[in-house]
Amino acid sequence: MIAENMVQLGQCKQIIREIAAYAGERRAVVGADNVFDFSIGNPSLPAPPRVNATIRRLLDEMDSVALHGYTAAVGDNRARAAVAARESERAGHAIPPDCVYMTCGAAASLTIAMKAIACPGDRMLVLAPFFPEYKVFVENAGAELGVVPPADLSMQPDLGALEAAIDERVKAVIINSPNNPSGAILTEQTLTAVGDILRAAREKYGHEIFIISDEPYRELVYDGKTVPFVPNFYDDTLICYSYSKSLSLPGERIGYVLVPPSVRDHDRVFAAVYGAGRSQGYVCAPSLMQYVVAECSQERPDVAGYDGNRRLLYTALTEMGFECVRPDGAFYLFVKAPGGSAAAFCERAKKYELMFVPADSFGVEGYVRIAYCTTEAMIRRSLPAFQKLADECFGRA
Ligand code: PLP
């Protein structure tokens, strides 16, 4: 007898991976240039030159045993100091390095943050649409996921629904801004309202309620938009970050959990984060990447390419008649499925070698996610296929 729930998790379909694999099969049949794969959120921008230069220099100059050795379990001091300096700039006040727990990417940051605060019977709410792995992480922490719908096409949350969903069992609200899959950024107005709701609920139920702020797309923003420092709106906020998207390092598995000084009972919460890291084997994050963070945490992605893709696709698809959420950040376009069924729309698109994902598992039905972290050339080549799809969907064929 082994863990049946883990067997089921290991055997259940991951729709994004399945579609990406199908795109691979089609490339072998019709040629790579004739397949338009918008399935996966893998950055198409190379890591900043300074990152690769730093890796080379560290390999050449640092003592090899030290370079590849364990760091402190919570992270290397220089990496933690660099992260703290960057977060201090965003916060507008000093964040000490001992608020930082280095991890293996946002997935580890999230599982650690959730495990650190969840007690048996707890619920965690998520604002839809949301990254589907949250359900796996929340359940791994022994909690239950509740979904709060968006208010409208702006993809800001329905605040009345959030208020109504909070009961004495709610321990956290998970937010993700800029959002995968909609590209929406939670406005200061929204964060103020969410903070007010949570403060009132905390008062009413007499226990902690946290915001878990998942921020891997924080630097991928357009039109001069910025992402607010969430703890300035609500004190009990844990920030989960990774360099997967901002520095195009998804395979290197590096990120952190920040327990800002504003968190009440800070030292116990940080201890719980460390404990949750230990209990799940997330200690001593990859050493080489921590040393890269120590030297490159001020690097920013050059988002001009993603921005060009965003404008090109949003404008073209809107002109063809599709209803799209205008993304302010990340690299996804959220599109309403004509006819209402996201799965049927994705199937129809495959006829034209267009591959994107139905967003039902992201908690909003009737939408698809188009990942535009691809080449501009592929997007341009795909436009006639999108036009044929639009003509078919809107009865113009
Ligand atoms: N959170 C969101 C919203 C994501 O989109 C992703 C990955 O796509 C993750 C977390 C996981 O990021 P990482 O690869 O750093 O673990």
Short mmCIF file of C-alpha atoms and ligand atoms in Angstrom, two decimals:
data_model
loop_
_atom_site.label_atom_id
_atom_site.label_comp_id
_atom_site.label_asym_id
_atom_site.label_seq_id
_atom_site.Cartn_x
_atom_site.Cartn_y
_atom_site.Cartn_z
CA MET A 1 0.00 0.00 0.00
CA ILE A 2 1.40 3.41 -0.94
CA ALA A 3 -0.02 6.93 -0.76
CA GLU A 4 -3.06 6.67 -3.04
CA ASN A 5 -3.55 10.46 -3.21
CA MET A 6 0.02 10.82 -4.50
CA VAL A 7 -0.52 8.06 -7.07
CA GLN A 8 -3.57 9.92 -8.31
CA LEU A 9 -1.71 13.21 -8.43
CA GLY A 10 1.15 11.62 -10.35
CA GLN A 11 -1.23 10.01 -12.80
CA CYS A 12 -3.63 12.89 -13.42
CA LYS A 13 -3.33 14.84 -16.64
CA GLN A 14 -1.48 18.15 -16.69
CA ILE A 15 -3.28 19.89 -19.49
CA ILE A 16 -0.53 22.43 -20.28
CA ARG A 17 2.13 19.71 -20.60
CA GLU A 18 -0.22 17.59 -22.72
CA ILE A 19 -0.84 20.41 -25.18
CA ALA A 20 2.87 21.24 -25.34
CA ALA A 21 3.60 17.56 -26.07
CA TYR A 22 0.94 17.55 -28.79
CA ALA A 23 2.60 20.64 -30.32
CA GLY A 24 5.86 18.67 -30.39
CA GLU A 25 4.15 15.81 -32.24
CA ARG A 26 2.66 18.19 -34.78
CA ARG A 27 6.05 19.85 -35.39
CA ALA A 28 7.41 16.44 -36.37
CA VAL A 29 4.54 16.00 -38.85
CA VAL A 30 3.99 19.43 -40.44
CA GLY A 31 7.29 21.18 -39.68
CA ALA A 32 8.22 23.53 -36.84
CA ASP A 33 7.34 26.71 -38.76
CA ASN A 34 3.76 25.54 -39.29
CA VAL A 35 2.91 24.92 -35.64
CA PHE A 36 1.88 27.83 -33.37
CA ASP A 37 2.50 26.72 -29.83
CA PHE A 38 1.20 29.19 -27.22
CA SER A 39 0.88 26.61 -24.44
CA ILE A 40 3.73 26.99 -21.96
CA GLY A 41 4.91 29.92 -19.85
CA ASN A 42 8.60 29.34 -20.49
CA PRO A 43 10.41 32.70 -20.89
CA SER A 44 11.67 33.33 -24.42
CA LEU A 45 13.96 36.14 -23.28
CA PRO A 46 17.52 35.02 -22.49
CA ALA A 47 18.83 35.62 -18.96
CA PRO A 48 20.48 39.07 -18.66
CA PRO A 49 24.14 38.96 -19.86
CA ARG A 50 25.35 39.80 -16.37
CA VAL A 51 23.81 36.57 -15.03
CA ASN A 52 25.77 34.35 -17.41
CA ALA A 53 28.93 36.44 -16.92
CA THR A 54 28.58 36.05 -13.14
CA ILE A 55 28.15 32.29 -13.42
CA ARG A 56 31.32 32.06 -15.56
CA ARG A 57 33.29 34.23 -13.18
CA LEU A 58 32.12 32.32 -10.11
CA LEU A 59 33.13 29.05 -11.77
CA ASP A 60 36.56 30.47 -12.61
CA GLU A 61 37.29 32.37 -9.45
CA MET A 62 35.49 30.84 -6.51
CA ASP A 63 36.86 27.87 -4.61
CA SER A 64 35.06 24.91 -6.14
CA VAL A 65 34.30 23.15 -2.85
CA ALA A 66 32.76 26.31 -1.40
CA LEU A 67 30.92 27.11 -4.63
CA HIS A 68 29.15 23.77 -4.75
CA GLY A 69 28.87 23.26 -1.01
CA TYR A 70 25.82 23.64 1.21
CA THR A 71 24.95 27.19 2.19
CA ALA A 72 23.23 27.92 5.50
CA ALA A 73 19.85 26.16 5.54
CA VAL A 74 17.94 29.46 5.35
CA GLY A 75 20.22 30.79 2.61
CA ASP A 76 23.57 32.45 1.99
CA ASN A 77 24.00 35.70 3.94
CA ARG A 78 25.01 37.74 0.89
CA ALA A 79 22.03 36.49 -1.13
CA ARG A 80 19.67 37.27 1.76
CA ALA A 81 21.20 40.75 2.12
CA ALA A 82 20.83 41.45 -1.61
CA VAL A 83 17.18 40.34 -1.55
CA ALA A 84 16.52 42.42 1.57
CA ALA A 85 18.08 45.50 -0.07
CA ARG A 86 15.87 45.11 -3.12
CA GLU A 87 12.72 44.56 -1.04
CA SER A 88 13.63 47.57 1.15
CA GLU A 89 13.62 49.76 -1.97
CA ARG A 90 10.18 48.49 -2.91
CA ALA A 91 8.83 48.81 0.63
CA GLY A 92 10.18 52.31 1.24
CA HIS A 93 11.59 51.17 4.60
CA ALA A 94 14.32 48.83 5.83
CA ILE A 95 13.77 45.07 5.56
CA PRO A 96 16.48 43.13 7.43
CA PRO A 97 18.16 40.13 5.72
CA ASP A 98 16.91 37.76 8.41
CA CYS A 99 13.39 38.17 6.96
CA VAL A 100 14.49 36.23 3.84
CA TYR A 101 14.32 32.46 3.37
CA MET A 102 15.99 31.32 0.12
CA THR A 103 14.14 28.58 -1.77
CA CYS A 104 13.95 26.59 -5.01
CA GLY A 105 11.64 28.80 -7.08
CA ALA A 106 8.11 30.03 -6.47
CA ALA A 107 6.65 26.53 -6.25
CA ALA A 108 8.82 25.80 -3.20
CA SER A 109 8.17 29.28 -1.77
CA LEU A 110 4.42 28.66 -1.97
CA THR A 111 4.47 25.15 -0.51
CA ILE A 112 6.65 26.45 2.34
CA ALA A 113 4.48 29.51 3.06
CA MET A 114 1.28 27.43 3.03
CA LYS A 115 2.70 24.62 5.17
CA ALA A 116 4.07 27.20 7.64
CA ILE A 117 0.66 28.63 8.50
CA ALA A 118 -1.92 25.89 7.82
CA CYS A 119 -3.58 24.03 10.69
CA PRO A 120 -5.92 21.05 10.25
CA GLY A 121 -9.32 22.16 8.96
CA ASP A 122 -8.07 25.50 7.57
CA ARG A 123 -9.22 26.97 4.27
CA MET A 124 -7.23 29.16 1.90
CA LEU A 125 -8.99 31.39 -0.57
CA VAL A 126 -7.64 32.18 -3.99
CA LEU A 127 -8.68 34.99 -6.31
CA ALA A 128 -9.65 33.50 -9.68
CA PRO A 129 -8.30 33.10 -12.26
CA PHE A 130 -5.36 31.33 -10.61
CA PHE A 131 -2.35 29.11 -11.28
CA PRO A 132 -3.81 25.56 -11.00
CA GLU A 133 -0.90 24.18 -8.94
CA TYR A 134 -2.16 26.23 -5.97
CA LYS A 135 -4.73 23.51 -5.35
CA VAL A 136 -1.98 20.90 -5.10
CA PHE A 137 0.10 23.10 -2.77
CA VAL A 138 -2.85 24.01 -0.52
CA GLU A 139 -3.91 20.38 -0.18
CA ASN A 140 -0.31 19.36 0.51
CA ALA A 141 -0.45 21.77 3.46
CA GLY A 142 -3.54 19.94 4.74
CA ALA A 143 -5.89 22.84 3.93
CA GLU A 144 -8.81 23.24 1.56
CA LEU A 145 -8.98 25.66 -1.39
CA GLY A 146 -11.87 28.11 -1.83
CA VAL A 147 -12.22 30.15 -5.02
CA VAL A 148 -13.29 33.82 -5.21
CA PRO A 149 -14.44 34.87 -8.71
CA PRO A 150 -13.30 38.01 -10.54
CA ALA A 151 -15.70 40.96 -10.68
CA ASP A 152 -15.54 41.54 -14.43
CA LEU A 153 -13.24 41.59 -17.45
CA SER A 154 -10.75 43.78 -15.53
CA MET A 155 -10.01 40.61 -13.52
CA GLN A 156 -10.02 42.50 -10.21
CA PRO A 157 -11.67 40.33 -7.52
CA ASP A 158 -15.35 40.47 -6.64
CA LEU A 159 -14.87 42.05 -3.20
CA GLY A 160 -18.39 41.18 -2.07
CA ALA A 161 -17.72 37.53 -2.92
CA LEU A 162 -14.42 37.67 -1.03
CA GLU A 163 -16.14 39.05 2.05
CA ALA A 164 -18.85 36.40 1.80
CA ALA A 165 -16.31 33.57 1.40
CA ILE A 166 -14.44 34.39 4.60
CA ASP A 167 -15.44 32.33 7.60
CA GLU A 168 -13.67 31.28 10.79
CA ARG A 169 -11.76 28.56 8.94
CA VAL A 170 -10.02 30.90 6.49
CA LYS A 171 -6.30 31.23 7.26
CA ALA A 172 -5.04 32.87 4.07
CA VAL A 173 -5.90 34.58 0.81
CA ILE A 174 -3.58 33.80 -2.08
CA ILE A 175 -3.02 36.59 -4.58
CA ASN A 176 -0.94 36.65 -7.77
CA SER A 177 -0.22 39.97 -9.42
CA PRO A 178 0.62 40.28 -12.28
CA ASN A 179 -1.62 37.32 -12.79
CA ASN A 180 -1.16 34.02 -14.56
CA PRO A 181 -3.33 33.61 -16.68
CA SER A 182 -4.97 37.05 -17.11
CA GLY A 183 -1.99 39.45 -16.92
CA ALA A 184 -4.02 41.66 -14.54
CA ILE A 185 -2.27 43.70 -11.83
CA LEU A 186 -4.21 44.19 -8.59
CA THR A 187 -4.68 47.94 -8.20
CA GLU A 188 -3.87 49.90 -5.04
CA GLN A 189 -7.60 50.41 -4.64
CA THR A 190 -8.19 46.64 -4.70
CA LEU A 191 -5.34 45.97 -2.26
CA THR A 192 -6.67 48.62 0.13
CA ALA A 193 -10.12 47.03 0.03
CA VAL A 194 -8.73 43.49 0.48
CA GLY A 195 -6.65 44.75 3.44
CA ASP A 196 -9.73 46.30 5.05
CA ILE A 197 -11.74 43.09 4.59
CA LEU A 198 -9.00 40.93 6.11
CA ARG A 199 -8.40 43.26 9.06
CA ALA A 200 -12.13 43.15 9.86
CA ALA A 201 -12.19 39.34 9.53
CA ARG A 202 -9.10 38.94 11.72
CA GLU A 203 -10.80 41.07 14.35
CA LYS A 204 -14.06 39.15 14.06
CA TYR A 205 -12.60 35.65 14.26
CA GLY A 206 -9.70 36.43 16.61
CA HIS A 207 -6.96 34.62 14.69
CA GLU A 208 -4.35 35.32 12.05
CA ILE A 209 -5.35 35.64 8.42
CA PHE A 210 -2.46 35.98 5.97
CA ILE A 211 -2.07 37.18 2.43
CA ILE A 212 0.24 34.90 0.46
CA SER A 213 1.44 37.08 -2.39
CA ASP A 214 2.84 35.04 -5.29
CA GLU A 215 4.99 37.45 -7.32
CA PRO A 216 7.11 35.69 -9.97
CA TYR A 217 5.93 38.12 -12.69
CA ARG A 218 6.51 41.26 -10.61
CA GLU A 219 9.03 42.81 -13.01
CA LEU A 220 7.15 41.84 -16.19
CA VAL A 221 4.95 44.93 -16.41
CA TYR A 222 4.02 47.27 -19.27
CA ASP A 223 2.95 50.86 -19.95
CA GLY A 224 4.87 52.12 -16.90
CA LYS A 225 2.74 50.06 -14.49
CA THR A 226 4.25 48.97 -11.16
CA VAL A 227 3.34 46.29 -8.64
CA PRO A 228 2.69 47.65 -5.15
CA PHE A 229 4.51 46.27 -2.09
CA VAL A 230 1.61 44.29 -0.63
CA PRO A 231 2.67 44.38 3.08
CA ASN A 232 2.19 48.17 2.92
CA PHE A 233 -1.52 47.40 2.44
CA TYR A 234 -1.83 44.46 4.84
CA ASP A 235 0.74 43.64 7.53
CA ASP A 236 0.38 39.83 7.71
CA THR A 237 1.64 39.24 4.16
CA LEU A 238 4.14 36.58 3.09
CA ILE A 239 5.81 37.26 -0.26
CA CYS A 240 6.70 34.29 -2.48
CA TYR A 241 9.10 35.18 -5.25
CA SER A 242 11.22 33.46 -7.86
CA TYR A 243 13.71 34.47 -10.53
CA SER A 244 12.16 32.00 -12.99
CA LYS A 245 10.42 34.65 -15.06
CA SER A 246 12.15 37.93 -14.14
CA LEU A 247 15.68 36.66 -14.87
CA SER A 248 14.55 33.85 -17.22
CA LEU A 249 15.95 31.16 -14.89
CA PRO A 250 13.06 28.67 -14.53
CA GLY A 251 15.32 25.63 -14.74
CA GLU A 252 17.67 26.89 -12.06
CA ARG A 253 15.06 26.74 -9.28
CA ILE A 254 15.82 29.82 -7.23
CA GLY A 255 13.58 32.19 -5.27
CA TYR A 256 12.65 33.14 -1.73
CA VAL A 257 9.97 33.62 0.90
CA LEU A 258 9.95 37.07 2.52
CA VAL A 259 8.45 37.37 5.99
CA PRO A 260 8.43 41.17 6.30
CA PRO A 261 8.92 42.85 9.70
CA SER A 262 5.26 43.94 9.65
CA VAL A 263 4.08 40.33 10.13
CA ARG A 264 2.73 40.02 13.64
CA ASP A 265 4.61 37.51 15.78
CA HIS A 266 7.32 37.75 13.14
CA ASP A 267 9.97 35.51 14.68
CA ARG A 268 7.57 32.63 15.22
CA VAL A 269 6.23 32.96 11.68
CA PHE A 270 9.78 33.00 10.27
CA ALA A 271 10.58 29.93 12.40
CA ALA A 272 7.51 28.23 10.93
CA VAL A 273 8.73 29.07 7.41
CA TYR A 274 12.12 27.53 8.20
CA GLY A 275 10.34 24.54 9.78
CA ALA A 276 8.12 24.10 6.72
CA GLY A 277 11.21 24.31 4.51
CA ARG A 278 12.92 21.61 6.56
CA SER A 279 9.88 19.38 6.68
CA GLN A 280 9.59 19.40 2.90
CA GLY A 281 13.32 19.18 2.19
CA TYR A 282 13.66 22.75 0.89
CA VAL A 283 16.82 23.82 2.69
CA CYS A 284 20.11 25.16 1.30
CA ALA A 285 18.70 26.45 -2.02
CA PRO A 286 21.05 25.92 -5.03
CA SER A 287 24.33 27.52 -3.99
CA LEU A 288 25.57 28.75 -7.39
CA MET A 289 22.25 30.49 -8.01
CA GLN A 290 22.27 32.07 -4.56
CA TYR A 291 25.66 33.60 -5.35
CA VAL A 292 24.22 34.84 -8.66
CA VAL A 293 21.33 36.45 -6.76
CA ALA A 294 23.84 38.09 -4.41
CA GLU A 295 25.37 39.86 -7.41
CA CYS A 296 22.46 40.22 -9.84
CA SER A 297 19.38 40.94 -7.74
CA GLN A 298 19.20 44.45 -9.23
CA GLU A 299 19.02 43.11 -12.81
CA ARG A 300 15.73 43.76 -14.61
CA PRO A 301 14.31 41.97 -17.64
CA ASP A 302 14.15 43.91 -20.89
CA VAL A 303 10.42 43.53 -21.43
CA ALA A 304 10.32 45.31 -24.79
CA GLY A 305 10.07 42.01 -26.69
CA TYR A 306 7.21 40.66 -24.55
CA ASP A 307 5.51 44.06 -24.79
CA GLY A 308 5.75 43.97 -28.59
CA ASN A 309 4.21 40.48 -28.62
CA ARG A 310 1.46 41.63 -26.25
CA ARG A 311 0.49 44.60 -28.41
CA LEU A 312 0.66 42.62 -31.63
CA LEU A 313 -1.50 39.74 -30.41
CA TYR A 314 -3.97 41.82 -28.40
CA THR A 315 -4.59 44.23 -31.27
CA ALA A 316 -4.84 41.53 -33.94
CA LEU A 317 -7.14 39.24 -31.97
CA THR A 318 -9.38 42.10 -30.85
CA GLU A 319 -9.69 43.31 -34.45
CA MET A 320 -10.65 39.78 -35.51
CA GLY A 321 -13.55 39.91 -33.03
CA PHE A 322 -12.16 38.00 -30.04
CA GLU A 323 -12.83 39.39 -26.58
CA CYS A 324 -9.49 39.70 -24.77
CA VAL A 325 -8.45 40.90 -21.32
CA ARG A 326 -5.82 43.60 -21.91
CA PRO A 327 -2.80 42.37 -19.94
CA ASP A 328 -0.84 44.85 -17.82
CA GLY A 329 1.83 42.32 -16.90
CA ALA A 330 3.14 38.72 -17.16
CA PHE A 331 3.12 37.17 -20.66
CA TYR A 332 -0.35 35.70 -21.09
CA LEU A 333 -3.40 36.80 -23.04
CA PHE A 334 -6.75 35.73 -21.58
CA VAL A 335 -9.34 35.31 -24.31
CA LYS A 336 -13.05 34.54 -24.09
CA ALA A 337 -13.91 31.35 -25.96
CA PRO A 338 -16.51 32.09 -28.66
CA GLY A 339 -19.40 29.70 -28.06
CA GLY A 340 -18.60 29.44 -24.36
CA SER A 341 -16.66 26.18 -24.19
CA ALA A 342 -12.92 26.66 -23.72
CA ALA A 343 -12.19 23.00 -24.47
CA ALA A 344 -14.18 23.09 -27.73
CA PHE A 345 -12.45 26.32 -28.77
CA CYS A 346 -8.99 24.81 -28.12
CA GLU A 347 -9.93 21.71 -30.13
CA ARG A 348 -11.16 23.87 -33.00
CA ALA A 349 -7.92 25.89 -32.91
CA LYS A 350 -5.86 22.72 -33.32
CA LYS A 351 -7.27 22.37 -36.85
CA TYR A 352 -5.20 25.47 -37.69
CA GLU A 353 -2.18 24.21 -35.71
CA LEU A 354 -2.88 26.78 -32.98
CA MET A 355 -2.21 25.47 -29.48
CA PHE A 356 -3.29 27.21 -26.30
CA VAL A 357 -4.86 26.07 -23.04
CA PRO A 358 -8.45 26.00 -21.79
CA ALA A 359 -8.53 27.98 -18.55
CA ASP A 360 -11.23 26.00 -16.73
CA SER A 361 -8.62 24.61 -14.34
CA PHE A 362 -7.58 28.23 -13.64
CA GLY A 363 -10.96 28.72 -11.96
CA VAL A 364 -12.74 30.71 -14.69
CA GLU A 365 -14.76 28.84 -17.28
CA GLY A 366 -15.10 29.83 -20.91
CA TYR A 367 -11.64 31.39 -21.35
CA VAL A 368 -8.35 30.26 -22.86
CA ARG A 369 -4.80 31.26 -21.99
CA ILE A 370 -2.44 32.21 -24.80
CA ALA A 371 1.20 32.38 -23.66
CA TYR A 372 2.94 35.02 -25.79
CA CYS A 373 6.42 34.41 -24.35
CA THR A 374 7.40 33.22 -27.79
CA THR A 375 9.00 34.81 -30.84
CA GLU A 376 7.46 37.75 -32.67
CA ALA A 377 8.09 35.82 -35.90
CA MET A 378 5.93 32.92 -34.72
CA ILE A 379 3.16 35.27 -33.69
CA ARG A 380 3.23 36.96 -37.12
CA ARG A 381 3.16 33.57 -38.86
CA SER A 382 0.21 32.52 -36.67
CA LEU A 383 -2.04 35.48 -37.53
CA PRO A 384 -3.54 33.99 -40.74
CA ALA A 385 -4.39 30.87 -38.72
CA PHE A 386 -6.07 33.00 -36.05
CA GLN A 387 -7.98 34.79 -38.82
CA LYS A 388 -9.29 31.47 -40.18
CA LEU A 389 -10.25 30.42 -36.65
CA ALA A 390 -12.07 33.73 -36.12
CA ASP A 391 -13.89 33.40 -39.45
CA GLU A 392 -15.02 29.91 -38.51
CA CYS A 393 -16.05 30.91 -34.95
CA PHE A 394 -17.95 34.01 -36.02
CA GLY A 395 -19.61 32.37 -39.04
CA ARG A 396 -17.62 34.30 -41.65
CA ALA A 397 -16.08 31.24 -43.27
N1 PLP B 1 3.24 30.93 -9.54
C1 PLP B 1 2.79 31.24 -10.77
C2 PLP B 1 1.66 32.21 -10.88
C3 PLP B 1 3.37 30.69 -11.90
O1 PLP B 1 2.90 31.03 -13.12
C4 PLP B 1 4.44 29.78 -11.76
C5 PLP B 1 5.05 29.14 -12.93
O2 PLP B 1 4.67 29.27 -14.05
C6 PLP B 1 4.87 29.47 -10.46
C7 PLP B 1 4.25 30.06 -9.38
C8 PLP B 1 5.99 28.51 -10.23
O3 PLP B 1 7.19 29.17 -10.49
P1 PLP B 1 8.60 28.49 -10.33
O4 PLP B 1 8.97 27.93 -11.66
O5 PLP B 1 9.53 29.59 -9.91
O6 PLP B 1 8.49 27.44 -9.29
#
